[in-house]
Amino acid sequence: MGILGSIFTWWNGATIGTSLALRGKKAMGEDALGNRYFMGGKDTAGNPRRWVIYNGSNDSSRVPPEWFSWLHGQVDDVPDRALPPPRVWEKPALANATGTALAYRPPGALEQGGARVRATGDYEAWTPDA
């Protein structure tokens, strides 16, 4: 997309204005998806401001849960130091798949052929005359 894309579009990543606003802010870390996290300044309540710069499309479901907790002030330090290591049974977080080929489609969905399973005998359809 080039330089013009980074000036005028926000949906494919941070704009030049965002990059300029982050000058002088402290880089706090990076997650497994390549998103970068920054902190600096104060908000109106006096709390430190925190940002994420997405690696790719701006989709908040691409922020892992541990970094989400840091962004929202639930933990004070970065997740590597503030949180316990992940358990062996924990699965990695997945981005929202709505609108993609990986989205969940139940058996009666049009993309799955549109044929629903027949109703069993315990179902009686409502009629206005009943």
mmCIF file of N, CA and C in Angstrom:
data_model
loop_
_atom_site.group_PDB
_atom_site.id
_atom_site.type_symbol
_atom_site.label_atom_id
_atom_site.label_comp_id
_atom_site.label_asym_id
_atom_site.label_seq_id
_atom_site.Cartn_x
_atom_site.Cartn_y
_atom_site.Cartn_z
ATOM 1 N N MET A 1 0.828 -1.180 0.000
ATOM 2 C CA MET A 1 0.000 0.000 0.000
ATOM 3 C C MET A 1 0.872 1.242 0.000
ATOM 4 N N GLY A 2 1.989 1.204 0.653
ATOM 5 C CA GLY A 2 2.932 2.295 0.564
ATOM 6 C C GLY A 2 2.665 3.444 1.515
ATOM 7 N N ILE A 3 3.331 4.529 1.235
ATOM 8 C CA ILE A 3 3.289 5.694 2.120
ATOM 9 C C ILE A 3 1.911 6.344 2.140
ATOM 10 N N LEU A 4 1.226 6.420 0.997
ATOM 11 C CA LEU A 4 -0.113 7.031 0.971
ATOM 12 C C LEU A 4 -1.104 6.224 1.803
ATOM 13 N N GLY A 5 -0.965 4.910 1.751
ATOM 14 C CA GLY A 5 -1.847 4.074 2.555
ATOM 15 C C GLY A 5 -1.654 4.286 4.034
ATOM 16 N N SER A 6 -0.418 4.470 4.457
ATOM 17 C CA SER A 6 -0.177 4.673 5.878
ATOM 18 C C SER A 6 -0.583 6.071 6.334
ATOM 19 N N ILE A 7 -0.715 7.000 5.410
ATOM 20 C CA ILE A 7 -1.169 8.339 5.774
ATOM 21 C C ILE A 7 -2.684 8.374 5.934
ATOM 22 N N PHE A 8 -3.400 7.752 5.004
ATOM 23 C CA PHE A 8 -4.845 7.934 4.935
ATOM 24 C C PHE A 8 -5.684 6.776 5.447
ATOM 25 N N THR A 9 -5.122 5.602 5.646
ATOM 26 C CA THR A 9 -5.936 4.460 6.079
ATOM 27 C C THR A 9 -5.507 3.984 7.451
ATOM 28 N N TRP A 10 -6.464 3.626 8.269
ATOM 29 C CA TRP A 10 -6.189 3.131 9.611
ATOM 30 C C TRP A 10 -6.494 1.656 9.736
ATOM 31 N N TRP A 11 -7.238 1.068 8.808
ATOM 32 C CA TRP A 11 -7.695 -0.308 8.966
ATOM 33 C C TRP A 11 -6.607 -1.328 8.637
ATOM 34 N N ASN A 12 -5.509 -0.932 8.022
ATOM 35 C CA ASN A 12 -4.420 -1.860 7.715
ATOM 36 C C ASN A 12 -3.224 -1.670 8.627
ATOM 37 N N GLY A 13 -3.365 -0.959 9.701
ATOM 38 C CA GLY A 13 -2.267 -0.733 10.623
ATOM 39 C C GLY A 13 -2.258 0.704 11.099
ATOM 40 N N ALA A 14 -1.229 1.057 11.835
ATOM 41 C CA ALA A 14 -1.138 2.398 12.401
ATOM 42 C C ALA A 14 -0.830 3.423 11.315
ATOM 43 N N THR A 15 -1.441 4.581 11.421
ATOM 44 C CA THR A 15 -1.175 5.665 10.488
ATOM 45 C C THR A 15 0.101 6.391 10.904
ATOM 46 N N ILE A 16 0.556 7.267 10.048
ATOM 47 C CA ILE A 16 1.756 8.047 10.371
ATOM 48 C C ILE A 16 1.504 8.913 11.601
ATOM 49 N N GLY A 17 0.296 9.451 11.734
ATOM 50 C CA GLY A 17 -0.028 10.267 12.904
ATOM 51 C C GLY A 17 0.112 9.494 14.201
ATOM 52 N N THR A 18 -0.305 8.250 14.196
ATOM 53 C CA THR A 18 -0.157 7.417 15.392
ATOM 54 C C THR A 18 1.318 7.163 15.674
ATOM 55 N N SER A 19 2.069 6.886 14.634
ATOM 56 C CA SER A 19 3.501 6.651 14.817
ATOM 57 C C SER A 19 4.193 7.886 15.378
ATOM 58 N N LEU A 20 3.805 9.068 14.908
ATOM 59 C CA LEU A 20 4.393 10.297 15.424
ATOM 60 C C LEU A 20 3.988 10.545 16.876
ATOM 61 N N ALA A 21 2.753 10.198 17.221
ATOM 62 C CA ALA A 21 2.274 10.398 18.588
ATOM 63 C C ALA A 21 2.989 9.486 19.576
ATOM 64 N N LEU A 22 3.528 8.378 19.108
ATOM 65 C CA LEU A 22 4.206 7.439 20.000
ATOM 66 C C LEU A 22 5.674 7.777 20.220
ATOM 67 N N ARG A 23 6.168 8.857 19.593
ATOM 68 C CA ARG A 23 7.546 9.271 19.853
ATOM 69 C C ARG A 23 7.681 9.645 21.327
ATOM 70 N N GLY A 24 8.708 9.159 21.958
ATOM 71 C CA GLY A 24 8.944 9.455 23.360
ATOM 72 C C GLY A 24 8.189 8.539 24.309
ATOM 73 N N LYS A 25 7.346 7.674 23.798
ATOM 74 C CA LYS A 25 6.635 6.714 24.638
ATOM 75 C C LYS A 25 7.507 5.476 24.813
ATOM 76 N N LYS A 26 7.302 4.774 25.899
ATOM 77 C CA LYS A 26 8.132 3.621 26.224
ATOM 78 C C LYS A 26 7.554 2.355 25.595
ATOM 79 N N ALA A 27 8.377 1.654 24.816
ATOM 80 C CA ALA A 27 7.968 0.367 24.254
ATOM 81 C C ALA A 27 7.988 -0.666 25.378
ATOM 82 N N MET A 28 6.853 -1.329 25.599
ATOM 83 C CA MET A 28 6.730 -2.263 26.720
ATOM 84 C C MET A 28 6.935 -3.712 26.323
ATOM 85 N N GLY A 29 6.648 -4.052 25.078
ATOM 86 C CA GLY A 29 6.830 -5.431 24.664
ATOM 87 C C GLY A 29 6.125 -5.742 23.370
ATOM 88 N N GLU A 30 6.185 -7.003 23.016
ATOM 89 C CA GLU A 30 5.589 -7.496 21.781
ATOM 90 C C GLU A 30 5.001 -8.872 22.069
ATOM 91 N N ASP A 31 3.849 -9.171 21.457
ATOM 92 C CA ASP A 31 3.248 -10.485 21.667
ATOM 93 C C ASP A 31 3.645 -11.440 20.540
ATOM 94 N N ALA A 32 3.116 -12.655 20.589
ATOM 95 C CA ALA A 32 3.469 -13.681 19.610
ATOM 96 C C ALA A 32 2.987 -13.338 18.203
ATOM 97 N N LEU A 33 1.983 -12.484 18.075
ATOM 98 C CA LEU A 33 1.466 -12.102 16.762
ATOM 99 C C LEU A 33 2.219 -10.924 16.161
ATOM 100 N N GLY A 34 3.152 -10.352 16.904
ATOM 101 C CA GLY A 34 3.917 -9.220 16.403
ATOM 102 C C GLY A 34 3.325 -7.873 16.760
ATOM 103 N N ASN A 35 2.231 -7.832 17.524
ATOM 104 C CA ASN A 35 1.667 -6.562 17.979
ATOM 105 C C ASN A 35 2.621 -5.951 18.995
ATOM 106 N N ARG A 36 2.806 -4.620 18.920
ATOM 107 C CA ARG A 36 3.715 -3.930 19.823
ATOM 108 C C ARG A 36 2.917 -3.079 20.806
ATOM 109 N N TYR A 37 3.388 -2.991 22.043
ATOM 110 C CA TYR A 37 2.677 -2.303 23.113
ATOM 111 C C TYR A 37 3.538 -1.172 23.669
ATOM 112 N N PHE A 38 2.871 -0.023 23.938
ATOM 113 C CA PHE A 38 3.553 1.178 24.395
ATOM 114 C C PHE A 38 2.844 1.758 25.603
ATOM 115 N N MET A 39 3.604 2.530 26.402
ATOM 116 C CA MET A 39 3.037 3.215 27.547
ATOM 117 C C MET A 39 3.706 4.576 27.682
ATOM 118 N N GLY A 40 2.919 5.578 28.075
ATOM 119 C CA GLY A 40 3.472 6.902 28.312
ATOM 120 C C GLY A 40 2.383 7.934 28.488
ATOM 121 N N GLY A 41 2.661 8.942 29.279
ATOM 122 C CA GLY A 41 1.681 9.985 29.531
ATOM 123 C C GLY A 41 0.606 9.519 30.505
ATOM 124 N N LYS A 42 -0.372 10.376 30.722
ATOM 125 C CA LYS A 42 -1.469 10.062 31.648
ATOM 126 C C LYS A 42 -2.802 10.350 30.960
ATOM 127 N N ASP A 43 -3.827 9.574 31.335
ATOM 128 C CA ASP A 43 -5.166 9.876 30.847
ATOM 129 C C ASP A 43 -5.828 10.888 31.776
ATOM 130 N N THR A 44 -7.090 11.187 31.549
ATOM 131 C CA THR A 44 -7.766 12.222 32.340
ATOM 132 C C THR A 44 -7.926 11.838 33.804
ATOM 133 N N ALA A 45 -7.897 10.542 34.114
ATOM 134 C CA ALA A 45 -8.006 10.087 35.504
ATOM 135 C C ALA A 45 -6.643 9.973 36.177
ATOM 136 N N GLY A 46 -5.575 10.274 35.441
ATOM 137 C CA GLY A 46 -4.238 10.190 36.014
ATOM 138 C C GLY A 46 -3.581 8.837 35.866
ATOM 139 N N ASN A 47 -4.226 7.906 35.175
ATOM 140 C CA ASN A 47 -3.657 6.581 34.945
ATOM 141 C C ASN A 47 -2.735 6.618 33.734
ATOM 142 N N PRO A 48 -1.723 5.754 33.695
ATOM 143 C CA PRO A 48 -0.839 5.748 32.529
ATOM 144 C C PRO A 48 -1.584 5.303 31.271
ATOM 145 N N ARG A 49 -1.294 5.960 30.135
ATOM 146 C CA ARG A 49 -1.910 5.596 28.859
ATOM 147 C C ARG A 49 -1.163 4.424 28.261
ATOM 148 N N ARG A 50 -1.904 3.519 27.641
ATOM 149 C CA ARG A 50 -1.316 2.323 27.047
ATOM 150 C C ARG A 50 -1.885 2.145 25.644
ATOM 151 N N TRP A 51 -1.020 1.717 24.708
ATOM 152 C CA TRP A 51 -1.422 1.548 23.313
ATOM 153 C C TRP A 51 -0.971 0.195 22.796
ATOM 154 N N VAL A 52 -1.678 -0.243 21.742
ATOM 155 C CA VAL A 52 -1.233 -1.389 20.954
ATOM 156 C C VAL A 52 -1.130 -0.927 19.510
ATOM 157 N N ILE A 53 -0.050 -1.314 18.854
ATOM 158 C CA ILE A 53 0.123 -1.094 17.427
ATOM 159 C C ILE A 53 0.067 -2.478 16.791
ATOM 160 N N TYR A 54 -0.989 -2.716 16.023
ATOM 161 C CA TYR A 54 -1.230 -4.039 15.450
ATOM 162 C C TYR A 54 -0.238 -4.348 14.342
ATOM 163 N N ASN A 55 0.139 -5.590 14.274
ATOM 164 C CA ASN A 55 0.942 -6.097 13.164
ATOM 165 C C ASN A 55 -0.050 -6.656 12.149
ATOM 166 N N GLY A 56 -0.491 -5.836 11.236
ATOM 167 C CA GLY A 56 -1.508 -6.246 10.274
ATOM 168 C C GLY A 56 -2.794 -5.490 10.538
ATOM 169 N N SER A 57 -3.917 -6.146 10.281
ATOM 170 C CA SER A 57 -5.210 -5.467 10.393
ATOM 171 C C SER A 57 -5.534 -5.093 11.836
ATOM 172 N N ASN A 58 -6.260 -4.000 11.989
ATOM 173 C CA ASN A 58 -6.662 -3.525 13.313
ATOM 174 C C ASN A 58 -7.883 -4.308 13.764
ATOM 175 N N ASP A 59 -7.652 -5.358 14.497
ATOM 176 C CA ASP A 59 -8.724 -6.218 14.990
ATOM 177 C C ASP A 59 -8.436 -6.505 16.457
ATOM 178 N N SER A 60 -9.287 -5.995 17.327
ATOM 179 C CA SER A 60 -9.019 -6.127 18.763
ATOM 180 C C SER A 60 -9.041 -7.572 19.240
ATOM 181 N N SER A 61 -9.656 -8.478 18.487
ATOM 182 C CA SER A 61 -9.636 -9.879 18.913
ATOM 183 C C SER A 61 -8.267 -10.506 18.678
ATOM 184 N N ARG A 62 -7.350 -9.784 18.046
ATOM 185 C CA ARG A 62 -5.990 -10.269 17.845
ATOM 186 C C ARG A 62 -5.072 -9.917 19.006
ATOM 187 N N VAL A 63 -5.597 -9.295 20.046
ATOM 188 C CA VAL A 63 -4.815 -9.010 21.252
ATOM 189 C C VAL A 63 -4.970 -10.201 22.191
ATOM 190 N N PRO A 64 -3.867 -10.882 22.551
ATOM 191 C CA PRO A 64 -3.964 -12.022 23.463
ATOM 192 C C PRO A 64 -4.502 -11.596 24.830
ATOM 193 N N PRO A 65 -5.144 -12.505 25.568
ATOM 194 C CA PRO A 65 -5.751 -12.163 26.858
ATOM 195 C C PRO A 65 -4.794 -11.529 27.856
ATOM 196 N N GLU A 66 -3.548 -11.994 27.893
ATOM 197 C CA GLU A 66 -2.617 -11.429 28.876
ATOM 198 C C GLU A 66 -2.287 -9.977 28.557
ATOM 199 N N TRP A 67 -2.159 -9.640 27.285
ATOM 200 C CA TRP A 67 -1.899 -8.249 26.919
ATOM 201 C C TRP A 67 -3.167 -7.417 27.030
ATOM 202 N N PHE A 68 -4.325 -8.016 26.828
ATOM 203 C CA PHE A 68 -5.592 -7.308 27.036
ATOM 204 C C PHE A 68 -5.677 -6.830 28.479
ATOM 205 N N SER A 69 -5.304 -7.699 29.411
ATOM 206 C CA SER A 69 -5.349 -7.311 30.830
ATOM 207 C C SER A 69 -4.376 -6.178 31.118
ATOM 208 N N TRP A 70 -3.223 -6.161 30.457
ATOM 209 C CA TRP A 70 -2.279 -5.063 30.655
ATOM 210 C C TRP A 70 -2.823 -3.770 30.051
ATOM 211 N N LEU A 71 -3.389 -3.838 28.840
ATOM 212 C CA LEU A 71 -3.935 -2.644 28.187
ATOM 213 C C LEU A 71 -5.029 -1.986 29.024
ATOM 214 N N HIS A 72 -5.825 -2.776 29.692
ATOM 215 C CA HIS A 72 -6.953 -2.265 30.456
ATOM 216 C C HIS A 72 -6.629 -2.032 31.930
ATOM 217 N N GLY A 73 -5.359 -2.098 32.288
ATOM 218 C CA GLY A 73 -4.939 -1.754 33.636
ATOM 219 C C GLY A 73 -5.277 -2.797 34.680
ATOM 220 N N GLN A 74 -5.564 -4.028 34.284
ATOM 221 C CA GLN A 74 -5.865 -5.075 35.258
ATOM 222 C C GLN A 74 -4.597 -5.600 35.921
ATOM 223 N N VAL A 75 -3.468 -5.482 35.231
ATOM 224 C CA VAL A 75 -2.161 -5.801 35.810
ATOM 225 C C VAL A 75 -1.263 -4.591 35.593
ATOM 226 N N ASP A 76 -0.369 -4.330 36.538
ATOM 227 C CA ASP A 76 0.483 -3.150 36.460
ATOM 228 C C ASP A 76 1.710 -3.358 35.576
ATOM 229 N N ASP A 77 2.296 -4.534 35.654
ATOM 230 C CA ASP A 77 3.516 -4.803 34.907
ATOM 231 C C ASP A 77 3.174 -5.585 33.639
ATOM 232 N N VAL A 78 4.142 -5.728 32.741
ATOM 233 C CA VAL A 78 3.900 -6.473 31.504
ATOM 234 C C VAL A 78 3.594 -7.930 31.846
ATOM 235 N N PRO A 79 2.838 -8.619 30.999
ATOM 236 C CA PRO A 79 2.388 -9.982 31.324
ATOM 237 C C PRO A 79 3.502 -10.967 31.635
ATOM 238 N N ASP A 80 4.652 -10.828 30.991
ATOM 239 C CA ASP A 80 5.739 -11.783 31.249
ATOM 240 C C ASP A 80 6.175 -11.775 32.706
ATOM 241 N N ARG A 81 6.120 -10.606 33.338
ATOM 242 C CA ARG A 81 6.555 -10.487 34.730
ATOM 243 C C ARG A 81 5.398 -10.526 35.723
ATOM 244 N N ALA A 82 4.201 -10.106 35.305
ATOM 245 C CA ALA A 82 3.085 -9.971 36.241
ATOM 246 C C ALA A 82 2.229 -11.229 36.356
ATOM 247 N N LEU A 83 2.192 -12.041 35.320
ATOM 248 C CA LEU A 83 1.290 -13.194 35.314
ATOM 249 C C LEU A 83 2.063 -14.497 35.448
ATOM 250 N N PRO A 84 1.416 -15.523 35.996
ATOM 251 C CA PRO A 84 2.080 -16.825 36.068
ATOM 252 C C PRO A 84 2.219 -17.414 34.669
ATOM 253 N N PRO A 85 3.124 -18.369 34.485
ATOM 254 C CA PRO A 85 3.258 -18.980 33.158
ATOM 255 C C PRO A 85 1.979 -19.715 32.782
ATOM 256 N N PRO A 86 1.709 -19.834 31.486
ATOM 257 C CA PRO A 86 0.481 -20.535 31.072
ATOM 258 C C PRO A 86 0.507 -22.005 31.483
ATOM 259 N N ARG A 87 -0.657 -22.518 31.782
ATOM 260 C CA ARG A 87 -0.789 -23.934 32.161
ATOM 261 C C ARG A 87 -0.643 -24.811 30.924
ATOM 262 N N VAL A 88 -0.298 -26.060 31.123
ATOM 263 C CA VAL A 88 -0.101 -26.961 29.984
ATOM 264 C C VAL A 88 -1.403 -27.242 29.253
ATOM 265 N N TRP A 89 -2.538 -27.119 29.943
ATOM 266 C CA TRP A 89 -3.824 -27.427 29.330
ATOM 267 C C TRP A 89 -4.451 -26.222 28.631
ATOM 268 N N GLU A 90 -3.853 -25.047 28.748
ATOM 269 C CA GLU A 90 -4.410 -23.858 28.114
ATOM 270 C C GLU A 90 -4.112 -23.841 26.622
ATOM 271 N N LYS A 91 -5.133 -23.516 25.837
ATOM 272 C CA LYS A 91 -4.952 -23.372 24.402
ATOM 273 C C LYS A 91 -4.616 -21.930 24.084
ATOM 274 N N PRO A 92 -3.890 -21.689 23.005
ATOM 275 C CA PRO A 92 -3.611 -20.305 22.636
ATOM 276 C C PRO A 92 -4.890 -19.599 22.188
ATOM 277 N N ALA A 93 -4.949 -18.291 22.431
ATOM 278 C CA ALA A 93 -6.122 -17.518 22.032
ATOM 279 C C ALA A 93 -6.194 -17.429 20.513
ATOM 280 N N LEU A 94 -7.408 -17.428 19.987
ATOM 281 C CA LEU A 94 -7.623 -17.325 18.547
ATOM 282 C C LEU A 94 -8.319 -16.013 18.232
ATOM 283 N N ALA A 95 -8.015 -15.460 17.087
ATOM 284 C CA ALA A 95 -8.693 -14.245 16.639
ATOM 285 C C ALA A 95 -10.129 -14.588 16.233
ATOM 286 N N ASN A 96 -10.986 -13.585 16.210
ATOM 287 C CA ASN A 96 -12.371 -13.764 15.805
ATOM 288 C C ASN A 96 -12.423 -14.206 14.350
ATOM 289 N N ALA A 97 -13.044 -15.339 14.068
ATOM 290 C CA ALA A 97 -13.074 -15.894 12.712
ATOM 291 C C ALA A 97 -14.357 -15.556 11.963
ATOM 292 N N THR A 98 -15.207 -14.715 12.514
ATOM 293 C CA THR A 98 -16.459 -14.357 11.844
ATOM 294 C C THR A 98 -16.165 -13.753 10.483
ATOM 295 N N GLY A 99 -16.884 -14.226 9.479
ATOM 296 C CA GLY A 99 -16.710 -13.703 8.125
ATOM 297 C C GLY A 99 -15.586 -14.358 7.349
ATOM 298 N N THR A 100 -14.920 -15.330 7.927
ATOM 299 C CA THR A 100 -13.849 -16.029 7.231
ATOM 300 C C THR A 100 -14.258 -17.470 6.974
ATOM 301 N N ALA A 101 -13.422 -18.191 6.258
ATOM 302 C CA ALA A 101 -13.694 -19.601 5.984
ATOM 303 C C ALA A 101 -13.603 -20.449 7.250
ATOM 304 N N LEU A 102 -12.948 -19.941 8.290
ATOM 305 C CA LEU A 102 -12.795 -20.685 9.542
ATOM 306 C C LEU A 102 -13.946 -20.465 10.520
ATOM 307 N N ALA A 103 -14.922 -19.636 10.166
ATOM 308 C CA ALA A 103 -16.043 -19.339 11.059
ATOM 309 C C ALA A 103 -16.883 -20.589 11.289
ATOM 310 N N TYR A 104 -17.480 -20.679 12.478
ATOM 311 C CA TYR A 104 -18.345 -21.809 12.800
ATOM 312 C C TYR A 104 -19.639 -21.710 12.007
ATOM 313 N N ARG A 105 -20.022 -22.808 11.386
ATOM 314 C CA ARG A 105 -21.279 -22.875 10.663
ATOM 315 C C ARG A 105 -22.004 -24.146 11.097
ATOM 316 N N PRO A 106 -23.150 -23.998 11.734
ATOM 317 C CA PRO A 106 -23.873 -25.187 12.199
ATOM 318 C C PRO A 106 -24.395 -25.997 11.023
ATOM 319 N N PRO A 107 -24.833 -27.233 11.271
ATOM 320 C CA PRO A 107 -25.257 -28.110 10.177
ATOM 321 C C PRO A 107 -26.380 -27.536 9.302
ATOM 322 N N GLY A 108 -27.250 -26.694 9.813
ATOM 323 C CA GLY A 108 -28.340 -26.165 9.005
ATOM 324 C C GLY A 108 -27.997 -24.899 8.242
ATOM 325 N N ALA A 109 -26.775 -24.416 8.342
ATOM 326 C CA ALA A 109 -26.382 -23.173 7.673
ATOM 327 C C ALA A 109 -26.359 -23.364 6.163
ATOM 328 N N LEU A 110 -26.615 -22.287 5.431
ATOM 329 C CA LEU A 110 -26.624 -22.363 3.976
ATOM 330 C C LEU A 110 -25.272 -22.798 3.427
ATOM 331 N N GLU A 111 -24.188 -22.389 4.074
ATOM 332 C CA GLU A 111 -22.864 -22.776 3.617
ATOM 333 C C GLU A 111 -22.598 -24.274 3.790
ATOM 334 N N GLN A 112 -23.389 -24.911 4.648
ATOM 335 C CA GLN A 112 -23.242 -26.343 4.883
ATOM 336 C C GLN A 112 -24.291 -27.148 4.116
ATOM 337 N N GLY A 113 -24.959 -26.531 3.179
ATOM 338 C CA GLY A 113 -25.962 -27.233 2.372
ATOM 339 C C GLY A 113 -27.379 -26.834 2.710
ATOM 340 N N GLY A 114 -27.616 -26.207 3.837
ATOM 341 C CA GLY A 114 -28.931 -25.702 4.202
ATOM 342 C C GLY A 114 -29.938 -26.758 4.633
ATOM 343 N N ALA A 115 -29.527 -27.991 4.776
ATOM 344 C CA ALA A 115 -30.448 -29.051 5.176
ATOM 345 C C ALA A 115 -30.327 -29.275 6.679
ATOM 346 N N ARG A 116 -31.397 -28.963 7.394
ATOM 347 C CA ARG A 116 -31.384 -29.180 8.836
ATOM 348 C C ARG A 116 -31.822 -30.601 9.153
ATOM 349 N N VAL A 117 -31.474 -31.031 10.329
ATOM 350 C CA VAL A 117 -31.911 -32.332 10.807
ATOM 351 C C VAL A 117 -33.415 -32.252 11.065
ATOM 352 N N ARG A 118 -34.135 -33.309 10.712
ATOM 353 C CA ARG A 118 -35.575 -33.330 10.906
ATOM 354 C C ARG A 118 -35.912 -33.231 12.391
ATOM 355 N N ALA A 119 -37.026 -32.562 12.676
ATOM 356 C CA ALA A 119 -37.480 -32.435 14.056
ATOM 357 C C ALA A 119 -37.946 -33.788 14.569
ATOM 358 N N THR A 120 -37.703 -34.018 15.846
ATOM 359 C CA THR A 120 -38.125 -35.280 16.442
ATOM 360 C C THR A 120 -39.593 -35.190 16.830
ATOM 361 N N GLY A 121 -40.142 -36.236 17.351
ATOM 362 C CA GLY A 121 -41.555 -36.293 17.697
ATOM 363 C C GLY A 121 -41.949 -35.403 18.867
ATOM 364 N N ASP A 122 -41.007 -34.865 19.613
ATOM 365 C CA ASP A 122 -41.360 -34.041 20.763
ATOM 366 C C ASP A 122 -41.610 -32.588 20.373
ATOM 367 N N TYR A 123 -41.572 -32.275 19.092
ATOM 368 C CA TYR A 123 -41.789 -30.915 18.630
ATOM 369 C C TYR A 123 -43.137 -30.820 17.907
ATOM 370 N N GLU A 124 -43.930 -29.856 18.292
ATOM 371 C CA GLU A 124 -45.212 -29.631 17.625
ATOM 372 C C GLU A 124 -45.251 -28.168 17.157
ATOM 373 N N ALA A 125 -45.387 -27.990 15.852
ATOM 374 C CA ALA A 125 -45.363 -26.654 15.298
ATOM 375 C C ALA A 125 -46.589 -25.876 15.741
ATOM 376 N N TRP A 126 -46.406 -24.572 15.991
ATOM 377 C CA TRP A 126 -47.506 -23.711 16.402
ATOM 378 C C TRP A 126 -48.329 -23.310 15.183
ATOM 379 N N THR A 127 -49.618 -23.291 15.356
ATOM 380 C CA THR A 127 -50.512 -22.807 14.312
ATOM 381 C C THR A 127 -51.457 -21.813 14.964
ATOM 382 N N PRO A 128 -51.928 -20.783 14.233
ATOM 383 C CA PRO A 128 -52.783 -19.779 14.839
ATOM 384 C C PRO A 128 -54.166 -20.328 15.237
ATOM 385 N N ASP A 129 -54.587 -21.428 14.656
ATOM 386 C CA ASP A 129 -55.911 -21.982 14.953
ATOM 387 C C ASP A 129 -55.907 -22.880 16.186
ATOM 388 N N ALA A 130 -54.739 -23.219 16.683
ATOM 389 C CA ALA A 130 -54.648 -24.168 17.790
ATOM 390 C C ALA A 130 -55.053 -23.560 19.117
#
